[in-house]
Short mmCIF file of C-alpha atoms and ligand atoms in Angstrom, two decimals:
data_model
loop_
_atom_site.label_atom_id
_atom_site.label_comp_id
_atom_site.label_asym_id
_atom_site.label_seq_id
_atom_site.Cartn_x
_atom_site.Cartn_y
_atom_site.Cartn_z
CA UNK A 1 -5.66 46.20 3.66
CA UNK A 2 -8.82 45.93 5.99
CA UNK A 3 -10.88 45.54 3.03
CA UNK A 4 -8.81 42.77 1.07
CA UNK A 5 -8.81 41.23 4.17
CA UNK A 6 -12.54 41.20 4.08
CA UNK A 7 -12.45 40.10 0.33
CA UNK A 8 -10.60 37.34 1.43
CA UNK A 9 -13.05 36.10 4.29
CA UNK A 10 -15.58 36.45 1.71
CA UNK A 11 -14.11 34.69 -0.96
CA UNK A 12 -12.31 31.61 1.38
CA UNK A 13 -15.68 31.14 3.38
CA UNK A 14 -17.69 29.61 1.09
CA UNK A 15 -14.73 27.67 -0.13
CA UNK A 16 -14.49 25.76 3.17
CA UNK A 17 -18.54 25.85 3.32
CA UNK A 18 -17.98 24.11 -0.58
CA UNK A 19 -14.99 21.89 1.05
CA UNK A 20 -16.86 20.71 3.93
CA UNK A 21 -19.77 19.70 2.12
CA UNK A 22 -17.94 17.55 -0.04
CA UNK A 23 -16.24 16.06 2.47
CA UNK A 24 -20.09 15.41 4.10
CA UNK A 25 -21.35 13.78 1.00
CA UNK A 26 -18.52 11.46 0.85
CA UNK A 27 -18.58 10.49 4.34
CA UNK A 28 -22.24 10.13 3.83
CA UNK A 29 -21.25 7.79 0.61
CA UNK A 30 -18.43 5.68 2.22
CA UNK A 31 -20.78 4.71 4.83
CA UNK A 32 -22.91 2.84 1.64
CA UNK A 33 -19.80 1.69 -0.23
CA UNK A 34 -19.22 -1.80 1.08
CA UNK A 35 -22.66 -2.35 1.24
CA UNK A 36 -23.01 -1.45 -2.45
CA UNK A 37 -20.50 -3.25 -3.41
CA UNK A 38 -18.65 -0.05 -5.10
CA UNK A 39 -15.21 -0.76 -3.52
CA UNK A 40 -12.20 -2.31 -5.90
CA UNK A 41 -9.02 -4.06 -5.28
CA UNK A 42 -6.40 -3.25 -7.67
CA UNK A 43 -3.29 -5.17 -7.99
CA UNK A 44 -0.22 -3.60 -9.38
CA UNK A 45 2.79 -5.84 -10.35
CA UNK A 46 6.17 -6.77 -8.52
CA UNK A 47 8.73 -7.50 -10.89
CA UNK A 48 11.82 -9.83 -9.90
CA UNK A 49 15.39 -9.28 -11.10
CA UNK A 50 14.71 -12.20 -13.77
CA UNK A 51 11.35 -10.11 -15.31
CA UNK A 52 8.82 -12.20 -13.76
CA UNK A 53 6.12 -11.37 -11.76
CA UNK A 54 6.78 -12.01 -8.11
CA UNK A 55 4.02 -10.53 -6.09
CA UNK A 56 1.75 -7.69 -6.16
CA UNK A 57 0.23 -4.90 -4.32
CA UNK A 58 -3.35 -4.33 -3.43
CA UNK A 59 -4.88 -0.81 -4.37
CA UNK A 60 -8.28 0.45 -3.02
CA UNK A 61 -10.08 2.39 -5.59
CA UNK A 62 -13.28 3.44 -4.99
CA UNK A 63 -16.27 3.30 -7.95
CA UNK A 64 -19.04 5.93 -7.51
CA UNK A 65 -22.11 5.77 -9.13
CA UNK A 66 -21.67 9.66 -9.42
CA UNK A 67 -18.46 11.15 -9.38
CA UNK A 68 -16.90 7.93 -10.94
CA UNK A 69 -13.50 6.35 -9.71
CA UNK A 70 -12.37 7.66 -6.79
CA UNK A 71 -8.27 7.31 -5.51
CA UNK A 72 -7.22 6.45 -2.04
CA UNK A 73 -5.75 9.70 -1.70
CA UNK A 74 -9.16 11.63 -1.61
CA UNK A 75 -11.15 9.08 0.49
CA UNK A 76 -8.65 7.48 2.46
CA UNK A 77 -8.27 10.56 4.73
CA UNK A 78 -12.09 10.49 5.37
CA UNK A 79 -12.14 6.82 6.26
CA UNK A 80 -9.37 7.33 8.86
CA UNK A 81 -11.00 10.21 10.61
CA UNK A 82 -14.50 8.76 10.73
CA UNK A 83 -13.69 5.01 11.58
CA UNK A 84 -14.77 3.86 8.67
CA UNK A 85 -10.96 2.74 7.97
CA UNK A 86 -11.54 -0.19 10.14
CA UNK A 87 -14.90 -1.95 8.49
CA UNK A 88 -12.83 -1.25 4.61
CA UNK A 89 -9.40 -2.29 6.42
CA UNK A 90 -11.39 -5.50 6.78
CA UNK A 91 -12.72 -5.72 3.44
CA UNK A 92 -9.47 -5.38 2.16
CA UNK A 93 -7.80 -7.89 3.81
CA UNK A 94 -11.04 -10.65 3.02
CA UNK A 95 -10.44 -9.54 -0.77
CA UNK A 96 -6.77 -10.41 -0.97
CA UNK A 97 -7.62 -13.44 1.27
CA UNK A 98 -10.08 -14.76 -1.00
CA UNK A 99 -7.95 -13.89 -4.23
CA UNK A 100 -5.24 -15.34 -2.88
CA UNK A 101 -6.51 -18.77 -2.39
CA UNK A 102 -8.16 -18.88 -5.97
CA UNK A 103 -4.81 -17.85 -7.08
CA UNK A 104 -3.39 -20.98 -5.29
CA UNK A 105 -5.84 -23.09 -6.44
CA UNK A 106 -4.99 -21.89 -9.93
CA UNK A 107 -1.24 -22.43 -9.10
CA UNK A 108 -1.11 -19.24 -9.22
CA UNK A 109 0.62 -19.17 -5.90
CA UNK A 110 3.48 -20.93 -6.87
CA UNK A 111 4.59 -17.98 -9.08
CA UNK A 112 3.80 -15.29 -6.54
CA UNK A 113 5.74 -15.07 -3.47
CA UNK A 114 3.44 -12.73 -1.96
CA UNK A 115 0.10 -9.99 -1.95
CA UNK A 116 0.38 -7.25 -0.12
CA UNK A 117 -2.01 -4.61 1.35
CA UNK A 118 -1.48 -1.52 3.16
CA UNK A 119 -2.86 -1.36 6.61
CA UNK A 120 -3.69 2.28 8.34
CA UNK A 121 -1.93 2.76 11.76
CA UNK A 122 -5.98 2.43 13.17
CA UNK A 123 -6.37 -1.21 12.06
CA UNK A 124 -2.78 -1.57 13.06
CA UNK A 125 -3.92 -0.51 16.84
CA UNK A 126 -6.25 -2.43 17.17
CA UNK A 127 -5.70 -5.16 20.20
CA UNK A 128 -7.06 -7.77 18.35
CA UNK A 129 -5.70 -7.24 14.90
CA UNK A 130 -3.40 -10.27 15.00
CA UNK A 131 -6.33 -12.03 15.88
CA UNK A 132 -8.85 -10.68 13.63
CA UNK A 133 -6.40 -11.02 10.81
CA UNK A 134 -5.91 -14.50 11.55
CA UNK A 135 -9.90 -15.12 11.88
CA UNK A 136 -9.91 -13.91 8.29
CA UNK A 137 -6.87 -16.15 6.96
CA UNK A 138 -8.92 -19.17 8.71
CA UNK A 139 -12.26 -17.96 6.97
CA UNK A 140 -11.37 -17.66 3.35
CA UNK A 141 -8.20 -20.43 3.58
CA UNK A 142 -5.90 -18.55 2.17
CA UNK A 143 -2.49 -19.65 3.18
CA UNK A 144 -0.62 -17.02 5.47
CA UNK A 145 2.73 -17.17 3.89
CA UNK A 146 1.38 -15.24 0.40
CA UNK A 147 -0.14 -12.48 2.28
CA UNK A 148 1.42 -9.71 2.97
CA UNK A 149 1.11 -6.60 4.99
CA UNK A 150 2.42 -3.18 4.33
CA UNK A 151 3.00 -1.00 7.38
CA UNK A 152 4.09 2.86 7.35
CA UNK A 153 7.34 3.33 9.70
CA UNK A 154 5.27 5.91 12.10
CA UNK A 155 2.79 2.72 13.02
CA UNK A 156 6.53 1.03 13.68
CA UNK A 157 7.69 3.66 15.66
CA UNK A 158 4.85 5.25 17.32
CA UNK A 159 4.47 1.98 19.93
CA UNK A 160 7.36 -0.11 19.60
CA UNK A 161 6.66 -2.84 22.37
CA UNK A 162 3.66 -3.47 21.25
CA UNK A 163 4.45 -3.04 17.28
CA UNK A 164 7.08 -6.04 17.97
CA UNK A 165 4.10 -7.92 19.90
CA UNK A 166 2.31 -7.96 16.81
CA UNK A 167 5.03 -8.28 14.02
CA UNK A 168 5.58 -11.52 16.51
CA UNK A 169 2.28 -13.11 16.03
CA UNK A 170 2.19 -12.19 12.04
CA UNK A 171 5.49 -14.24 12.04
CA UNK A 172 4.65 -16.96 13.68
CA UNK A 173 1.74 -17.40 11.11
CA UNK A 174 3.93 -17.08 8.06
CA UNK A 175 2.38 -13.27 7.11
CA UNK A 176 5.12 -11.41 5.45
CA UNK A 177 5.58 -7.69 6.97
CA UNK A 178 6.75 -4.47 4.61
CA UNK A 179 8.17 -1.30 5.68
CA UNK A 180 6.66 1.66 3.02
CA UNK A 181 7.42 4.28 2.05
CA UNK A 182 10.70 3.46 3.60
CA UNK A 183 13.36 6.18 4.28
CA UNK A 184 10.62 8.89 4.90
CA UNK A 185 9.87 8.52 8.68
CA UNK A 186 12.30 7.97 11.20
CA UNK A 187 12.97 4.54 12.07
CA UNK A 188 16.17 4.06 13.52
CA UNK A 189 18.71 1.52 12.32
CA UNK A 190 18.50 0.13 16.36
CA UNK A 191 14.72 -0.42 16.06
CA UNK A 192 14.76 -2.31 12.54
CA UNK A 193 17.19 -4.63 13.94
CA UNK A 194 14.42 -5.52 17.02
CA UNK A 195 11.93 -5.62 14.57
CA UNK A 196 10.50 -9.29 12.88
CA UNK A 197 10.40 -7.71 9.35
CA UNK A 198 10.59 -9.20 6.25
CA UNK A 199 10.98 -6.23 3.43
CA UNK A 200 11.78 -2.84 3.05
CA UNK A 201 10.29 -1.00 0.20
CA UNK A 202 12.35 2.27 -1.14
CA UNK A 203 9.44 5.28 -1.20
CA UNK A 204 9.04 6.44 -4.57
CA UNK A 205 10.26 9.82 -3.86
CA UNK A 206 14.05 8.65 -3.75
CA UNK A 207 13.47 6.32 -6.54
CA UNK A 208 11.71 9.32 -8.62
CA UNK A 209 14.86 11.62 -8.68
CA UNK A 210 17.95 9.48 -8.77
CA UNK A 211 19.45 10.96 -12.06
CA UNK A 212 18.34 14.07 -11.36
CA UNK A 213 19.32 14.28 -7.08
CA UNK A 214 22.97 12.21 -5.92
CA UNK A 215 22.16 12.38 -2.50
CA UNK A 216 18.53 10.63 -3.92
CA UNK A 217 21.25 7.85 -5.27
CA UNK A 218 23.58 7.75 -2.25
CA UNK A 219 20.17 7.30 -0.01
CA UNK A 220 18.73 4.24 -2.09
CA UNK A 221 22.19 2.88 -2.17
CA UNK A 222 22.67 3.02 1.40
CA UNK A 223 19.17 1.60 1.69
CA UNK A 224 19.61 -1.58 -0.30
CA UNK A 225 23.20 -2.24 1.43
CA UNK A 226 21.46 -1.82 4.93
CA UNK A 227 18.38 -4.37 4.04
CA UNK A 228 21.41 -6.58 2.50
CA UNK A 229 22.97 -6.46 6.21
CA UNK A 230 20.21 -6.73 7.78
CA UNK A 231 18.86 -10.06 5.53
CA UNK A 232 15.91 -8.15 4.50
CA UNK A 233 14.46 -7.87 0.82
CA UNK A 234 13.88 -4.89 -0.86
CA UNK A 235 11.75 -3.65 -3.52
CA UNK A 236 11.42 -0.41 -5.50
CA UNK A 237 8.30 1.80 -5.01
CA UNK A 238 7.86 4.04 -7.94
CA UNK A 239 10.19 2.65 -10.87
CA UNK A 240 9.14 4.32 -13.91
CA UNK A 241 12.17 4.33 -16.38
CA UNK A 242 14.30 2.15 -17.59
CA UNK A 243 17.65 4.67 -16.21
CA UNK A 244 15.89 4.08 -13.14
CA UNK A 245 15.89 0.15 -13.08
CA UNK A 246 19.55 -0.04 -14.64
CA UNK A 247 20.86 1.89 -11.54
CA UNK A 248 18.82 0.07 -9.18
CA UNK A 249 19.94 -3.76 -10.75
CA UNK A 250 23.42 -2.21 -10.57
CA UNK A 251 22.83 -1.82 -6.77
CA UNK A 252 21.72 -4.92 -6.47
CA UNK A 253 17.79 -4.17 -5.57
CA UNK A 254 16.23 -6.83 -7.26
CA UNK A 255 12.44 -6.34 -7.29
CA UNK A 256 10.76 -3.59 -8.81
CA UNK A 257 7.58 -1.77 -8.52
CA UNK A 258 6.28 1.07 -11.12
CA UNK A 259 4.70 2.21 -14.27
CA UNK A 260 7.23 1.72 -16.08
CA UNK A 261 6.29 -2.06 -15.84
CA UNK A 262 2.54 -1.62 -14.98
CA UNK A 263 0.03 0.17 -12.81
CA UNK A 264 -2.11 -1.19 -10.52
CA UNK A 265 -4.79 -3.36 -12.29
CA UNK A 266 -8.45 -4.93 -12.15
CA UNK A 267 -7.80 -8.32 -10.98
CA UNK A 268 -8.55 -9.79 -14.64
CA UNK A 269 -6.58 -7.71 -16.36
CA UNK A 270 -3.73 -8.46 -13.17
CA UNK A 271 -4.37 -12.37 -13.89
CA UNK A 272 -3.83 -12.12 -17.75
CA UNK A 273 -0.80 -9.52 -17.18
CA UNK A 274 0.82 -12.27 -14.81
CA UNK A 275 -0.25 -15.24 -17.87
CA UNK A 276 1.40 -13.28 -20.41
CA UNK A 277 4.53 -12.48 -18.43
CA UNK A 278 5.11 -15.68 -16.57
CA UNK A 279 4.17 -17.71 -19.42
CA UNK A 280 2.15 -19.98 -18.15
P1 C2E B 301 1.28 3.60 -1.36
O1 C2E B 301 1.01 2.48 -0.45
O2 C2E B 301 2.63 4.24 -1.27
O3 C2E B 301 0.98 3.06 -2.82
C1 C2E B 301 1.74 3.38 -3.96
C2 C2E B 301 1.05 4.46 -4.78
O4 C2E B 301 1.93 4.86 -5.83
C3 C2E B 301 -0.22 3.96 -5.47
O5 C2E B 301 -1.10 5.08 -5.56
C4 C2E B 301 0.31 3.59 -6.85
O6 C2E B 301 -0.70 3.58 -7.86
C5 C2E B 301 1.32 4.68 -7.08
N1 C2E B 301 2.36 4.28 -8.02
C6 C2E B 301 2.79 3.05 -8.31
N2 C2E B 301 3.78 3.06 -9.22
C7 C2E B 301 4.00 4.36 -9.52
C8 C2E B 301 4.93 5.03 -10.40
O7 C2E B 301 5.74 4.44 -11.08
N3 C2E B 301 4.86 6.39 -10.42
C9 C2E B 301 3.97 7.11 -9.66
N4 C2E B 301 3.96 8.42 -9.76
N5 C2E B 301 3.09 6.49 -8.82
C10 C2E B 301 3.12 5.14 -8.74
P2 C2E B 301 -2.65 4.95 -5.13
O8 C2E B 301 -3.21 3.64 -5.62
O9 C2E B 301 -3.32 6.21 -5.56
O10 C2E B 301 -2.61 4.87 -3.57
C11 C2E B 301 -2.20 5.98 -2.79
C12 C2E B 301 -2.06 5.62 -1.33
O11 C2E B 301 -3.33 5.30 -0.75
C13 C2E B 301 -1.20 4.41 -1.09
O12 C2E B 301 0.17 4.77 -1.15
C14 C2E B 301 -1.65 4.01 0.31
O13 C2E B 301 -1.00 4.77 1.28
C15 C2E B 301 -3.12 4.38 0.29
N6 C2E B 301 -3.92 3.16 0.06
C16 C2E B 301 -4.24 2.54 -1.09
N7 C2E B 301 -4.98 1.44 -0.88
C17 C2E B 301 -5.13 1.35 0.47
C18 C2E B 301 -5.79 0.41 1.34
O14 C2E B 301 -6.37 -0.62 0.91
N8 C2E B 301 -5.75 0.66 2.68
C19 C2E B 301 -5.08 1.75 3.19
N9 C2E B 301 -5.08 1.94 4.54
N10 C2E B 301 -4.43 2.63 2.41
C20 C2E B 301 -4.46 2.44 1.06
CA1 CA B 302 1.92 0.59 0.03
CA1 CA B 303 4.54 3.19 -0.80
CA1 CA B 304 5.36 -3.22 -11.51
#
């Protein structure tokens, strides 16, 4: 036993040594990626109840010169830890901006109710994120009411006073504000009622085994009568068959999110996907 347990130090150690260097290099690397321009804004389709495009989502992907596309998932993590969350948080959010006033200009905007983009509970924190938020609105022109901001239910929860501070000032300028992921944290049915919020979105995980799992079907049904109540919209993370969409239409959830529609795009191929299915 004494000697596995060696083999196992021996073997793990050089693992983590292997791990941590990685994790260096693209720490090192993230610190260069706005600079170098190597950071991407996806957009992947919302689809409304009559098969039109109503909004979209903003996806960071990350394009390096070495290891080659990168997904949130991997550098995300890195970004949050080192800080670095904040200076992409705010390239993020001057992206949409600026695509979302060519998109008006284009009349664009007429056909999408909203972009969204998914804010980490740092940028969230931030005292001045209303403000800074704003700043960038004011900067790039983009109007307030087609941007969109996607907020994990621990950021809700983990400071509520000053959560519905700031849900305040995004309401008073017209930015819309998502719950995602919803029905994986623990938001209480008392604190979405104090809360300014404007839609819930169903986490993929529920939506992902509803023929297979009832209490997956009871949950997203008991999810889109509770938004209903509380006169908030809903959409469906994670929609990827067409079972799926017939059960949630049936329920009365009437904008949809998935592959089985589209994933998230390069903003030309997003503009010509929205063309082709708004006919315009
Ligand atoms: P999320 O906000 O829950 O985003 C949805 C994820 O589900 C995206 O993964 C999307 O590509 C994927 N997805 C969409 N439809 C389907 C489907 O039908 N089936 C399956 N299996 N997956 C689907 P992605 O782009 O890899 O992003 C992962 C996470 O990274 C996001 O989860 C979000 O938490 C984070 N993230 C992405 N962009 C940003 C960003 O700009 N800022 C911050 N703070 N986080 C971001
Ligand atoms: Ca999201
Ligand atoms: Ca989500
Ligand atoms: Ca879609």
């Amino acid at each position: 036993a004494k000697s596995s347990g060696r083999n196992t130090i021996r073997f793990f150690l050089p693992d983590m040594q292997a791990e941590a260097d990685e994790r260096l290099g693209l720490e090192k690397d993230l610190r260069l990626a706005i600079a170098h321009n190597q950071l991407r804004l996806y957009f992947q389709p919302q689809i409304d109840s009559d098969g039109s495009v109503c909004g979209a989502e903003g996806l960071l992907r990350w394009e390096h010169p070495e290891h080659g596309m990168i997904m949130p998932d991997r550098f995300i993590p890195v970004a949050e830890e080192t800080g670095l969350i904040l200076p992409i948080g705010d390239w993020v959010l001057r992206t949409a901006c600026r695509l979302i006033t060519r998109w008006s200009d284009d009349h664009f905007g007429t056909l999408l109710r909203h972009i969204a983009i998914n804010v980490s509970p740092w940028q969230f924190r931030q005292p001045d994120f209303p403000e800074r938020v704003e700043r960038i609105l004011a900067d790039t022109g983009a109007d307030p009411r087609l941007l969109g901001l996607e907020l994990t239910e621990g950021v809700v929860i983990d400071n509520v006073a000053d959560t519905v501070e700031k849900m305040a000032s995004f309401k008073a300028l017209g930015v819309k504000i998502s719950i995602d992921d919803f029905g994986t944290g623990y938001s209480s049915l008392a604190y979405l009622k104090k809360l300014p919020l404007d839609i819930l979105k169903i986490d993929r995980s529920f939506v992902e085994e509803l023929q297979e799992d009832e209490s997956n079907a009871a949950i997203v049904e008991t999810i889109i009568a509770m938004a209903d109540h509380l006169g908030l919209e809903v959409i469906a993370e994670g929609v990827e068959t067409e079972t799926q969409l017939k059960f949630l239409q049936e329920k009365g959830c009437g904008r949809y999110q998935g592959y089985y529609f589209s994933e998230a795009l390069p903003i030309d191929e997003f503009e010509a996907y929205v063309a082709e299915r708004n006919d315009t």
